[in-house]
Coordinates of C-alpha atoms in Angstrom, one line a residue:
Chain V
M1 CA -8.4 -33.5 16.2
T2 CA -5.8 -31.3 14.4
P3 CA -6.3 -31.3 10.7
A4 CA -3.5 -32.7 8.5
I5 CA -1.3 -29.9 7.0
E6 CA -2.7 -30.4 3.5
D7 CA -6.2 -29.9 4.9
K8 CA -5.5 -26.4 6.0
P9 CA -7.1 -23.9 3.7
V10 CA -4.0 -21.6 3.7
R11 CA -0.5 -23.0 3.3
I12 CA 3.0 -21.9 2.4
Q13 CA 5.1 -24.9 1.6
E14 CA 8.2 -26.1 -0.3
G15 CA 6.6 -29.1 -1.9
D16 CA 4.4 -29.2 -4.9
F17 CA 0.6 -29.3 -4.7
S18 CA -2.1 -31.1 -6.7
V19 CA -4.6 -28.8 -8.4
E20 CA -7.1 -31.7 -8.5
E21 CA -6.7 -32.5 -4.8
E22 CA -7.2 -28.8 -3.9
V23 CA -10.3 -28.6 -6.0
D24 CA -11.6 -31.8 -4.5
R25 CA -11.0 -30.4 -1.0
I26 CA -12.9 -27.2 -1.6
K27 CA -15.8 -29.1 -3.2
Q28 CA -16.1 -31.0 0.0
S29 CA -16.9 -27.8 2.0
S30 CA -20.5 -27.6 0.9
R31 CA -23.1 -29.2 -1.3
G32 CA -24.3 -25.6 -2.2
I33 CA -21.2 -25.1 -4.4
G34 CA -22.1 -24.6 -8.0
A35 CA -18.8 -23.1 -9.3
V36 CA -15.1 -23.5 -8.4
V37 CA -12.6 -21.0 -10.0
A38 CA -8.9 -21.8 -9.7
F39 CA -6.0 -19.5 -10.5
L40 CA -2.7 -21.3 -10.9
G41 CA 0.5 -19.3 -11.1
V42 CA 3.2 -21.1 -13.0
A43 CA 7.0 -20.4 -13.4
R44 CA 7.8 -19.1 -16.9
D45 CA 11.0 -19.8 -18.9
S46 CA 11.7 -16.2 -19.8
S47 CA 11.2 -12.7 -18.4
G48 CA 11.8 -9.4 -20.2
G49 CA 13.7 -11.3 -22.9
K50 CA 16.0 -13.1 -20.4
A51 CA 16.0 -16.9 -20.2
I52 CA 14.9 -18.0 -16.7
M53 CA 16.3 -21.3 -15.4
S54 CA 14.3 -21.2 -12.1
V55 CA 12.6 -18.9 -9.7
S56 CA 12.7 -19.1 -5.9
F57 CA 10.8 -17.3 -3.2
E58 CA 11.9 -15.9 0.2
Q59 CA 9.3 -15.3 2.8
Y60 CA 8.9 -13.5 6.2
A61 CA 7.4 -16.7 7.3
S62 CA 5.4 -15.8 10.4
M63 CA 4.0 -12.6 8.8
A64 CA 3.4 -14.2 5.4
L65 CA 1.2 -17.0 6.8
K66 CA -0.8 -14.4 8.9
A67 CA -1.2 -12.2 5.9
L68 CA -2.5 -15.1 3.7
E69 CA -4.9 -16.1 6.4
A70 CA -6.2 -12.5 6.7
L71 CA -6.5 -12.4 2.9
R72 CA -8.7 -15.5 2.9
E73 CA -10.9 -14.2 5.7
D74 CA -11.2 -10.8 4.0
A75 CA -12.3 -12.6 0.7
L76 CA -14.9 -14.6 2.6
R77 CA -16.3 -11.3 4.1
R78 CA -16.2 -9.3 0.9
F79 CA -17.6 -11.7 -1.6
D80 CA -20.6 -14.0 -1.7
I81 CA -18.5 -17.1 -1.8
I82 CA -18.6 -20.3 0.2
D83 CA -15.0 -21.1 0.6
A84 CA -11.5 -20.1 -0.5
R85 CA -8.1 -21.9 -0.4
I86 CA -4.6 -20.6 -1.0
V87 CA -1.3 -22.4 -1.3
H88 CA 2.0 -20.8 -2.2
R89 CA 5.3 -22.5 -2.7
V90 CA 8.7 -21.3 -1.4
T91 CA 11.5 -23.2 -3.0
A92 CA 13.4 -23.3 -6.3
I93 CA 10.8 -23.8 -9.1
N94 CA 11.7 -24.8 -12.6
P95 CA 9.8 -23.4 -15.6
G96 CA 6.4 -25.1 -15.8
G97 CA 6.4 -25.7 -12.1
N98 CA 3.5 -24.6 -9.8
I99 CA 4.0 -21.4 -7.7
V100 CA 0.6 -20.5 -6.3
L101 CA -2.9 -21.9 -6.4
I102 CA -6.0 -20.0 -5.3
T103 CA -9.3 -21.9 -5.4
V104 CA -12.6 -20.1 -4.7
A105 CA -16.0 -21.8 -4.5
S106 CA -19.4 -20.2 -4.7
A107 CA -23.0 -20.9 -5.7
H108 CA -22.7 -19.0 -8.9
R109 CA -19.6 -18.4 -11.1
E110 CA -19.5 -14.5 -11.1
E111 CA -18.6 -14.1 -7.5
A112 CA -16.0 -16.9 -7.6
F113 CA -14.3 -15.2 -10.6
R114 CA -14.3 -11.8 -8.9
A115 CA -13.1 -13.2 -5.6
C116 CA -10.3 -15.2 -7.2
S117 CA -9.0 -12.2 -9.2
W118 CA -9.2 -10.0 -6.1
C119 CA -7.2 -12.7 -4.1
I120 CA -4.3 -12.9 -6.4
D121 CA -4.1 -9.1 -6.9
T122 CA -4.2 -8.6 -3.1
L123 CA -1.7 -11.4 -2.4
K124 CA 0.9 -9.6 -4.5
K125 CA 0.4 -6.4 -2.4
T126 CA 0.0 -7.8 1.2
V127 CA 1.9 -11.0 1.6
P128 CA 5.7 -10.7 2.3
L129 CA 7.2 -13.0 -0.3
W130 CA 10.0 -12.1 -2.7
K131 CA 10.9 -13.7 -5.9
K132 CA 14.4 -14.3 -7.2
E133 CA 15.2 -15.4 -10.7
T134 CA 18.1 -17.5 -11.7
T135 CA 19.3 -16.9 -15.3
P136 CA 22.4 -18.1 -17.1
E137 CA 24.1 -14.8 -15.8
G138 CA 23.3 -15.4 -12.2
E139 CA 20.6 -14.6 -9.6
S140 CA 18.6 -11.4 -9.3
W141 CA 15.7 -10.2 -7.2
V142 CA 12.5 -9.3 -9.0
V143 CA 11.2 -5.8 -8.7
P144 CA 7.5 -5.8 -9.2
H145 CA 5.9 -3.2 -11.5
A146 CA 4.1 -0.4 -9.7
Chain E
M1 CA 16.4 -2.6 22.2
I2 CA 14.5 -3.6 19.0
R3 CA 15.2 -6.3 16.5
V4 CA 15.3 -5.3 12.9
L5 CA 14.9 -7.9 10.0
F6 CA 15.9 -7.4 6.4
F7 CA 14.5 -9.5 3.5
G8 CA 15.1 -10.1 -0.1
M9 CA 17.3 -7.6 -1.9
L10 CA 17.6 -5.5 1.3
A11 CA 19.3 -8.4 3.1
T12 CA 21.6 -8.7 0.1
K13 CA 22.3 -4.9 0.1
T14 CA 22.9 -4.6 3.9
G15 CA 24.8 -8.0 4.1
V16 CA 22.8 -8.9 7.2
R17 CA 19.4 -10.5 7.8
E18 CA 19.1 -9.1 11.3
T19 CA 20.4 -6.4 13.5
H20 CA 19.5 -4.7 16.8
L21 CA 19.1 -1.1 17.7
E22 CA 18.6 0.9 20.9
L23 CA 15.7 3.4 20.7
K24 CA 17.2 6.8 21.3
R25 CA 14.2 8.4 23.0
P26 CA 10.7 7.5 24.3
G27 CA 8.3 7.9 21.4
A28 CA 10.8 7.1 18.8
T29 CA 9.1 6.2 15.5
L30 CA 9.8 3.8 12.6
S31 CA 10.8 6.9 10.7
D32 CA 13.6 7.6 13.3
V33 CA 14.8 4.0 13.0
M34 CA 14.8 4.1 9.2
E35 CA 17.0 7.2 9.4
E36 CA 19.5 5.4 11.6
L37 CA 19.4 2.3 9.5
G38 CA 19.9 4.4 6.4
K39 CA 23.1 5.8 7.8
R40 CA 24.4 2.5 9.2
F41 CA 23.8 0.5 6.0
A42 CA 23.8 3.3 3.4
L43 CA 20.3 2.6 2.3
P44 CA 18.8 4.9 -0.2
P45 CA 16.2 7.1 1.6
K46 CA 13.6 7.2 -1.1
A47 CA 13.4 3.5 -2.0
P48 CA 9.8 2.1 -1.7
Y49 CA 10.3 0.1 1.5
M50 CA 7.5 -2.0 3.0
L51 CA 7.6 -1.7 6.8
A52 CA 6.2 -4.0 9.4
V53 CA 6.1 -3.9 13.2
N54 CA 5.5 -7.2 15.0
E55 CA 4.4 -8.9 11.8
A56 CA 1.8 -6.2 10.8
Q57 CA 2.4 -3.6 8.0
A58 CA 3.1 -0.3 9.6
D59 CA 3.7 3.3 8.4
P60 CA 6.7 5.5 9.3
S61 CA 4.8 7.4 12.0
T62 CA 4.4 4.2 14.1
V63 CA 5.8 4.6 17.6
L64 CA 8.1 1.8 18.7
K65 CA 8.8 0.3 22.1
D66 CA 11.5 -1.9 23.4
G67 CA 11.1 -5.5 22.3
D68 CA 9.5 -4.7 19.0
E69 CA 10.4 -6.6 15.8
V70 CA 10.7 -4.3 12.8
A71 CA 10.9 -5.6 9.3
V72 CA 12.4 -3.6 6.5
M73 CA 11.2 -5.1 3.2
P74 CA 11.4 -4.5 -0.5
P75 CA 8.1 -4.4 -2.4
F76 CA 6.4 -7.8 -2.3
S77 CA 6.7 -10.1 -5.4
G78 CA 4.8 -13.2 -4.4
G79 CA 2.5 -14.9 -6.8
L80 CA 4.4 -13.7 -9.9
G81 CA 4.9 -16.3 -12.6

């Protein structure tokens, strides 16, 4: 049976997600889990002194999903973890809104912390997503720091 | 013929999301295509483009063939708050 969309461990979606539901889903993957680490990226209301009304993301959809799936598989190979889940939104997101959630489960906390940190750092470098900010002056694309 | 996709600020700068190009010779590389796109759309040659061929990141020495899908992308900025 094909799993429901929200059961897929890697997703790019417009709609919001529930941190609690994602944590519950990863906990269901094994009774050997002793730690779940979650990174939640949230839209801010200012950037470099500018007021931000909303952020939105453009994606190269087919490549972005493949890159996210490869990122999860790579994390499962590199770290002594039990499971990892990643969901990233692509829509206009107001300050305080959820952008991205990475959850990592392992037997012990150290590997989950390390893997979660590696996942968000690697996502920024390997997944074709682009952020646009809307300010009172208009829209502008964000150029990431080197 | 190859398909070329632009994303983010590069779609804004070129004014198009997609274009098509004929490869000028067998063994033409991504670098050759970038040179032609640079002339056609007045793209700055030194900008830190991210390049992909058929949905996988690629470097400028990648040899292209008819039917390939090339993406010319600004540096990625997903996950940023």
